[in-house]
Amino acid sequence: DGGITQSPKYLFRKEGQNVTLSCEQNLNHDAMYWYRQDPGQGLRLIYYSQIVNDFQKGDIAEGYSVSREKKESFPLTVTSAQKNPTAFYLCASSAAGGRYEQYFGPGTRLTVT
Amino acid sequence: QKEVEQNSGPLSVPEGAIASLNCTYSDRVSQSFFWYRQYSGKSPELIMSIYSNGDKEDGRFTAQLNKASQYVSLLIRDSQPSDSATYLCAAADDKIIFGKGTRLHILP
């Protein structure tokens, strides 16, 4: 079965701790993306990567970091510098960047207290 | 600033009727257009892609694109309670821009 997996589904952390969200895809897609969605809000782009070992900041990259060491994997670290980390985090992939359709993973709901 | 605009709703439609969802986009060079469905608490699911002017039909869904008016719409025929969700419109050229979505409520 081809798809995108994110783990865990729910994540709870104390303020001041860094946390890493996992995203894996077996669609052989080149491009991968991280979005944040807050209640009643649209999708906001955090980081994206169009090729292994390369990634670009999105609209709200401050307080986040990523790596792309393998084509299949694009983990997101939410650092203690992120002021309001509680949100629904969505990973997506597409065949290539730009005008191609994106497919989303199931998401990780992060709660920081 | 490239934007995709949608009415936030909620749009209430009786079961069995046609639901019409609309979207406008600001970037004239956008080439690809998508509709996603997002159930509450779930991730967006791609339901339609459209790339050229006119209509594209897939089952009960029809996407309509008018590039001159920079307008995209999604029609859902024979609406079912299971169609109640938020529908996201997206436009893409060198990057994809998502609208904030329209909440659709199908009344049984």
Short mmCIF file of C-alpha atoms in Angstrom, two decimals:
data_model
loop_
_atom_site.label_atom_id
_atom_site.label_comp_id
_atom_site.label_asym_id
_atom_site.label_seq_id
_atom_site.Cartn_x
_atom_site.Cartn_y
_atom_site.Cartn_z
CA ASP A 1 0.00 0.00 0.00
CA GLY A 2 1.46 3.35 -1.04
CA GLY A 3 1.02 6.27 1.28
CA ILE A 4 2.31 8.71 3.84
CA THR A 5 2.64 7.81 7.50
CA GLN A 6 3.05 10.16 10.42
CA SER A 7 3.76 9.19 13.95
CA PRO A 8 2.67 9.49 16.60
CA LYS A 9 -0.97 10.45 16.11
CA TYR A 10 -1.05 12.35 19.41
CA LEU A 11 1.93 13.83 21.21
CA PHE A 12 2.12 15.58 24.56
CA ARG A 13 5.16 17.54 25.72
CA LYS A 14 6.13 19.92 28.44
CA GLU A 15 7.07 23.47 27.56
CA GLY A 16 10.79 23.87 26.92
CA GLN A 17 11.27 20.42 25.39
CA ASN A 18 12.16 19.79 21.78
CA VAL A 19 10.03 17.20 20.00
CA THR A 20 10.47 15.44 16.64
CA LEU A 21 7.54 14.46 14.42
CA SER A 22 8.04 11.65 11.97
CA CYS A 23 6.93 11.60 8.32
CA GLU A 24 7.61 8.73 5.92
CA GLN A 25 6.33 8.18 2.37
CA ASN A 26 6.61 5.22 -0.01
CA LEU A 27 5.14 6.99 -3.04
CA ASN A 28 8.59 7.68 -4.53
CA HIS A 29 7.77 11.38 -4.40
CA ASP A 30 10.57 13.92 -4.68
CA ALA A 31 8.91 16.75 -2.77
CA MET A 32 7.78 16.76 0.85
CA TYR A 33 6.12 19.45 2.96
CA TRP A 34 5.23 20.30 6.55
CA TYR A 35 2.15 22.34 7.39
CA ARG A 36 0.62 23.55 10.59
CA GLN A 37 -3.13 23.90 11.04
CA ASP A 38 -4.72 25.69 13.99
CA PRO A 39 -8.43 25.39 14.89
CA GLY A 40 -10.57 27.12 12.28
CA GLN A 41 -7.48 28.18 10.34
CA GLY A 42 -6.02 27.33 6.99
CA LEU A 43 -2.82 25.44 6.26
CA ARG A 44 0.42 27.30 6.92
CA LEU A 45 3.63 26.06 5.30
CA ILE A 46 6.51 25.46 7.69
CA TYR A 47 9.24 23.86 5.52
CA TYR A 48 9.46 22.05 2.22
CA SER A 49 12.01 19.93 0.40
CA GLN A 50 12.14 19.23 -3.32
CA ILE A 51 15.17 16.95 -3.22
CA VAL A 52 17.26 14.97 -0.75
CA ASN A 53 19.65 17.06 1.36
CA ASP A 54 17.93 20.31 0.42
CA PHE A 55 15.03 22.16 2.02
CA GLN A 56 13.57 25.66 2.13
CA LYS A 57 11.76 27.70 4.75
CA GLY A 58 8.06 28.24 4.33
CA ASP A 59 5.95 31.03 5.74
CA ILE A 60 6.34 30.16 9.44
CA ALA A 61 9.72 28.40 9.83
CA GLU A 62 10.82 30.13 13.05
CA GLY A 63 11.14 27.67 15.91
CA TYR A 64 11.17 24.62 13.64
CA SER A 65 13.90 22.56 11.97
CA VAL A 66 13.90 19.74 9.41
CA SER A 67 16.23 17.30 7.71
CA ARG A 68 15.98 15.34 4.46
CA GLU A 69 18.63 12.65 4.54
CA LYS A 70 16.51 10.09 2.69
CA LYS A 71 13.95 10.52 -0.07
CA GLU A 72 11.33 8.71 2.00
CA SER A 73 11.73 10.66 5.24
CA PHE A 74 11.23 14.29 6.27
CA PRO A 75 11.18 14.66 10.08
CA LEU A 76 10.17 17.94 11.72
CA THR A 77 11.60 19.12 15.04
CA VAL A 78 9.55 21.57 17.05
CA THR A 79 12.06 23.40 19.22
CA SER A 80 11.57 25.20 22.51
CA ALA A 81 11.93 28.46 20.56
CA GLN A 82 8.52 27.96 18.95
CA LYS A 83 6.20 30.26 20.90
CA ASN A 84 2.87 28.47 20.31
CA PRO A 85 3.65 24.86 19.33
CA THR A 86 0.25 23.33 20.15
CA ALA A 87 -1.31 22.55 16.76
CA PHE A 88 -2.21 19.88 14.20
CA TYR A 89 0.86 19.11 12.08
CA LEU A 90 0.43 17.74 8.57
CA CYS A 91 3.06 16.23 6.31
CA ALA A 92 2.46 16.06 2.56
CA SER A 93 4.30 14.86 -0.51
CA SER A 94 4.07 15.41 -4.26
CA ALA A 95 5.74 13.90 -7.30
CA ALA A 96 7.69 17.11 -7.75
CA GLY A 97 7.44 20.63 -6.42
CA GLY A 98 5.30 23.41 -7.77
CA ARG A 99 2.10 22.61 -9.62
CA TYR A 100 1.71 18.93 -8.74
CA GLU A 101 -1.01 17.71 -6.40
CA GLN A 102 -0.02 17.07 -2.81
CA TYR A 103 -1.06 14.05 -0.76
CA PHE A 104 -1.33 14.33 3.00
CA GLY A 105 -0.47 12.03 5.86
CA PRO A 106 -2.92 11.49 8.74
CA GLY A 107 -1.35 14.24 10.87
CA THR A 108 0.10 14.55 14.37
CA ARG A 109 -1.74 16.51 17.02
CA LEU A 110 0.84 18.10 19.34
CA THR A 111 -0.11 19.50 22.73
CA VAL A 112 2.47 21.42 24.75
CA THR A 113 1.66 22.40 28.33
CA GLN B 1 0.79 38.14 -2.14
CA LYS B 2 -0.81 35.18 -3.91
CA GLU B 3 -4.18 34.32 -2.42
CA VAL B 4 -6.97 31.81 -2.75
CA GLU B 5 -10.28 33.06 -1.38
CA GLN B 6 -13.19 30.94 -0.20
CA ASN B 7 -16.33 31.75 1.74
CA SER B 8 -15.84 30.17 5.18
CA GLY B 9 -19.49 29.12 5.46
CA PRO B 10 -21.12 27.16 6.86
CA LEU B 11 -22.98 26.30 3.69
CA SER B 12 -26.10 24.31 4.54
CA VAL B 13 -27.60 22.13 1.79
CA PRO B 14 -30.52 19.67 2.03
CA GLU B 15 -29.73 16.01 1.44
CA GLY B 16 -30.13 15.12 -2.21
CA ALA B 17 -29.61 18.67 -3.47
CA ILE B 18 -26.60 20.11 -5.32
CA ALA B 19 -23.90 21.73 -3.19
CA SER B 20 -21.96 24.48 -4.95
CA LEU B 21 -18.60 25.57 -3.55
CA ASN B 22 -16.72 28.52 -5.00
CA CYS B 23 -13.16 29.78 -4.98
CA THR B 24 -11.25 32.68 -6.54
CA TYR B 25 -7.49 33.00 -6.94
CA SER B 26 -5.25 36.01 -7.41
CA ASP B 27 -2.31 34.62 -9.41
CA ARG B 28 -3.12 34.67 -13.14
CA VAL B 29 -0.31 32.24 -13.95
CA SER B 30 -1.71 29.43 -11.79
CA GLN B 31 -1.83 26.26 -13.85
CA SER B 32 -3.20 23.58 -11.55
CA PHE B 33 -6.24 23.63 -9.31
CA PHE B 34 -7.29 21.18 -6.63
CA TRP B 35 -10.17 20.47 -4.30
CA TYR B 36 -9.55 18.72 -1.00
CA ARG B 37 -12.07 17.42 1.52
CA GLN B 38 -11.20 17.56 5.22
CA TYR B 39 -13.34 15.90 7.85
CA SER B 40 -13.16 17.32 11.36
CA GLY B 41 -9.97 16.16 13.08
CA LYS B 42 -8.63 14.46 9.94
CA SER B 43 -6.15 15.39 7.23
CA PRO B 44 -7.12 16.81 3.80
CA GLU B 45 -7.95 14.28 1.08
CA LEU B 46 -7.56 15.16 -2.60
CA ILE B 47 -10.87 14.73 -4.42
CA MET B 48 -10.46 16.62 -7.71
CA SER B 49 -7.72 18.11 -9.88
CA ILE B 50 -8.40 20.38 -12.86
CA TYR B 51 -5.93 21.97 -15.24
CA SER B 52 -7.86 23.40 -18.19
CA ASN B 53 -10.93 25.59 -18.65
CA GLY B 54 -14.28 23.86 -18.51
CA ASP B 55 -15.82 21.07 -16.49
CA LYS B 56 -14.35 17.87 -15.16
CA GLU B 57 -16.65 15.23 -13.74
CA ASP B 58 -15.85 12.37 -11.37
CA GLY B 59 -18.83 10.52 -9.98
CA ARG B 60 -21.00 12.96 -8.03
CA PHE B 61 -18.31 15.66 -8.18
CA THR B 62 -17.83 18.24 -10.94
CA ALA B 63 -14.99 20.76 -10.90
CA GLN B 64 -15.33 23.88 -13.04
CA LEU B 65 -12.49 26.20 -14.03
CA ASN B 66 -12.68 29.64 -15.62
CA LYS B 67 -9.18 31.06 -15.95
CA ALA B 68 -10.38 34.35 -17.45
CA SER B 69 -12.42 35.03 -14.31
CA GLN B 70 -9.86 33.31 -12.04
CA TYR B 71 -12.65 31.21 -10.62
CA VAL B 72 -12.88 27.55 -9.62
CA SER B 73 -15.95 25.76 -8.35
CA LEU B 74 -16.92 22.33 -7.08
CA LEU B 75 -20.41 20.92 -7.51
CA ILE B 76 -21.55 17.95 -5.45
CA ARG B 77 -24.67 16.28 -6.84
CA ASP B 78 -27.08 14.23 -4.74
CA SER B 79 -25.47 15.54 -1.52
CA GLN B 80 -25.19 13.03 1.30
CA PRO B 81 -24.68 13.60 5.04
CA SER B 82 -21.23 12.03 4.58
CA ASP B 83 -20.30 15.00 2.37
CA SER B 84 -20.42 17.26 5.44
CA ALA B 85 -16.83 18.47 5.76
CA THR B 86 -14.57 21.43 5.07
CA TYR B 87 -13.57 21.76 1.41
CA LEU B 88 -10.21 23.35 0.61
CA CYS B 89 -9.50 24.93 -2.75
CA ALA B 90 -5.88 25.20 -3.94
CA ALA B 91 -4.14 26.86 -6.88
CA ALA B 92 -0.59 26.10 -8.00
CA ASP B 93 2.10 27.35 -10.30
CA ASP B 94 5.60 27.32 -8.82
CA LYS B 95 4.01 26.65 -5.43
CA ILE B 96 0.63 25.58 -4.16
CA ILE B 97 -1.57 28.05 -2.29
CA PHE B 98 -4.48 26.77 -0.20
CA GLY B 99 -7.66 28.60 0.66
CA LYS B 100 -8.92 28.48 4.24
CA GLY B 101 -11.83 26.25 3.28
CA THR B 102 -15.62 26.28 3.18
CA ARG B 103 -17.56 24.30 5.78
CA LEU B 104 -20.35 22.30 4.16
CA HIS B 105 -23.24 20.91 6.18
CA ILE B 106 -25.66 18.51 4.52
CA LEU B 107 -29.03 18.57 6.26
CA PRO B 108 -30.67 15.11 6.56
#
